[in-house]
Every structure is written in C-alpha cells, then in structure tokens.
C-alpha angles and dihedrals in degrees: 000000000000132000140196121235107202125192104205132211100055118130117227127216138166138057129318130180122210120237124239115289112275097206093048092048092055091053101044093044089056089049089066087074089071095075140040090219126089119274119192119205123190132199094032109172116237096229135132100254094048094044092051091052090050089052090049090054090048089052092058092050107271112149112228125191151225097051091232085081086086090069090052092050093045090055091050096049094044094048091238117139114217120229117242091263090059095055118136098226131248108284135064129176120217125196119182099186098125110037121180102219092177088072089066088069094054125104089229091062091049092050093050092048089052089060097049126053092195089068089078089074091066089072098073096050094043092047093048097046104027102027095235143061141167125228126199124183101278126227129225138116120354095228100128139286112345104177126195098211092113091058093046096046092048093051090048090053087055091053104263122148125217124214116186117217103195096181090061097034093235143110121230112213124197143167132171090214128349117232126210117251144169114256137176107206116228089224135008093253113177096208091038092053092046092049094049092047091053091050094046098052091075096035121114111258132355128328122199118195116193122189087026119167110254103192116145087254090062091044090053091049090052092049091052092048091050090052087052090056104272122137108226123158132178093051112175091024131090092245114074126182118198123188107200121235132197097241145351130226138209125291144161128248139181119211118229122244111273107263091197090057090047089054091047090054092049089054091046091050091052093050103039106002128127094184116325128186118204106203132213097000099161089239097198090059095054095080113189095342097105093045091049090058089045088057085059088059097257117145112227123180120202110215112175105304092335131093118216119196109192124210112275129179093204138020123188126211112235122232127218118271091263091054097254122140117281114258122196118192134175122240140165115282129321082034124079113298113241089223091077101048092089091056093044090053091054091048090051092057091074099035127105107252138016135283137187116223118203114194101193103167105053126035100205103044098093097054090092089074088084086074091052091049088053087054090056102266118149103233131148112203100207096183137323090293106038136055132172117212121199108199123229093214085222090290089117122033123218113250128232118264146172113253145150129237108242096187141351099273098039086048094058090043091054090048090055090047091051092051089055095044130099112251131002126320130195120210116189129191090044089158082090090060091046089058090069111017124062118223088333098170093050092049095047094043087056086062093050105275122139105223124149126189111220 
C-alpha cells in the first residue's frame, strides 16, 4: 500500500497535457481481439487498469510489441509506478493470431477478471470471433451497483447462450454464429453498448441498437472498427446500425485525450492555479464539461485546442435565470459525465455561493464528502444521491487531514482538496488513483505542487 503526503497551499502554474483516455483505451484494446491481423494503437495511457488489461490479453496469447511493453507490465504487476523518464511511449501493436482459449477456463483468468472491470469488454470480441467466452464478476470502483444485464440481454438478442458454472462463479457464453437483431437497450450503458457493438460487427445480418450510449469513447471505437472493415452507421447518435461482415483486418488508431483528466485539471486550476494551460484537449470532444465549470464561475479561455485558466481570487456560482439555486446533475452523454461530480464538489467548497449536486447514476459515489467535511467543508449530504455545498469563498481554507481514496475519481478530488488545504494531508490507498491517472504526482509537482509518494 502506498500513500501521498501533500503539503497544501502551493500555487500551481505552467502547462500540462492530458493523457490518453482510459475508458477509450479499455475498449479499443479489447477490439484488437476481433482480428488475426496487427492493430496499432497510439496514445495509450500508462496506468494500472490499462496495463492490467494488456497483461490479460498477453496471457491469452495476444502478441504485443514493442518489447518494451514488458517494462510497462512489470511496473503494473509489481505496483511500482515508473517515473516519466521510464515511460513506454505512445504506441503498441496487438496481434491476436494465436489465442489460447484454454486459458479462459483457468482459475487464474477468473481471478484476474475479478480485479479488473475492463475485462468484461473482452466478452463481445471473443464471442464474435471464437464463438465462446467466459465472464466472471468484474472488479472496479466501489461506487454502487453496476449491473451487467445490458451486456447479457444484448448478447442473448444476438443468439448467445449462457451457462452458469456456480462452483467457479462464472458464466460460460457460447454461440455457433451470432445473428443480427433489433434491440432496445434497457439503459444507455457505455460498456454494454461497446460490448454489443464488438459482438455485432461479425454477426450474420444487420443489428440495430436503440438507446445506445454515444460517448466519444463509443464513437472512437466505432471509427476504429470501421477502419478494420466493419459497417457501422449512426455514429454519435443513440441509434446504431451494424451490418455484419465475415472478418476484420488490421488498422491504426489514436486515442483521444482523457476528458475526465481535462476536467480534473480545470478544477485543480480553479482551486490552486496561478495560470494553468491544459494543452491539446480535443475541445470538440469535451461536450458540456467546460461550460459546466463556467457555471461554477471559473474563467476558461479557449486558445486553439488548448484551455487556459487564469489566476482568479474568487469564482461565483451562477444561479438559474429565475434566481433559484444552481443544480448540477450527471446524465448520459451529451449530459454531464458522473466521473467529474467529485471534482466539481471539491471546487464548490471554495466558491462564492451554493450548489446542489444530484448524483443520479451511482448510489455510493457521494460518500467521500465525509472526508471533505472533516477538512472543514460546508456540505450537507441529503441522501446517497444529493449533496448541497455552501462555498467558503476562500474566507476559510480547508485543513489538512488523513484520508483514504475510495475510488479513482474521488481520489483525484481529494488530492485537489489536499493541495488547497492548510497543512499536510495524507491520502492512502492511492492505487485507486494510479488506476486512472498516469504519474500524477510527477506531473503536478512540475507545476509547483508538493506531493510525495510514500
């Protein structure tokens, strides 16, 4: 177990570049299982969740080059975080031409899947190309119920059969040949949509997916699959049409900047920034994220494909036109991503004004506010889904504290709070933060932060 020791009160300035998008990386890496030809992916983030998925693909026989990937995987498995000078580089090539399907039946495979939620997206490609897959209950953040019904129902509509194996705690999924079908998803699940798309591209006939998730991550997956020879239309909408093909071929793909990291850096710049530029953000893929922070009173300048957040002593939360209190709620894309509510709550603690946060999608994600209350924040947790934050307007500084990171996004929010606090804070369980943020202490220290990994 590692921890961060954070000396608060230091202003940050300079340039920072976001890493590749974690959620997109998990999807497109799994998509390489759909072909025996080489697929090259650039801008892969060097983070724990992605590295563990890469190792899982290597375990089932996927060839990964260049050979420096071994260093990346060694760091991941040992828990060691490489310094910036030890980074792997941006591109990896995957070739799934000799898969070891027997490994899917091993207890080791089941155990690894149980530690990594991204492993669930291997099911669609394996089912489509190999006719069988195994699913274990996946791991991931403890942020509430994250059911897999959407995945299961979609595969069943394509003709897959499920066989529970209670003694191993898994489901075996099989199909002689998937067949295209119309389906109305019970929820706009991002991973569910991605999984069903990857299964449908090699199905016989046409698949229509209504109420599909349309996040940029899903759009990017569709673009990659089309370059590999798939026929997907309706990209960026919630109605996708997929005409199945017999096989896919190799392609190249570049992962977008991580919009969650961009939002995290905007929040950091508001709290402890003395002029911060976030470079190469892919502005047109950020959706309403910049404007949501602007509703919190934060000034954001768009300069080319960069965002510049100037130093500001105060920022004031807007109210609605009728004068009622601002309410911010998460929603499926193009609504506000739930992954940024934790950061927005921290930002609100030092704003002028009050705001109600409504976390609709996960029932355990707001419990981290107890740590902020211990630091002196004025927050009323109304219920598991709603919290009211009364901002200090910087008249009262948060105070350093000892705390633990409950999940990736709450972890980065607590790190931002600690950087703005008076005194020294200690955040344990930072392996959660490492799952989603690459070399975060090195990158923030380069801007003037005082963060030590211990």
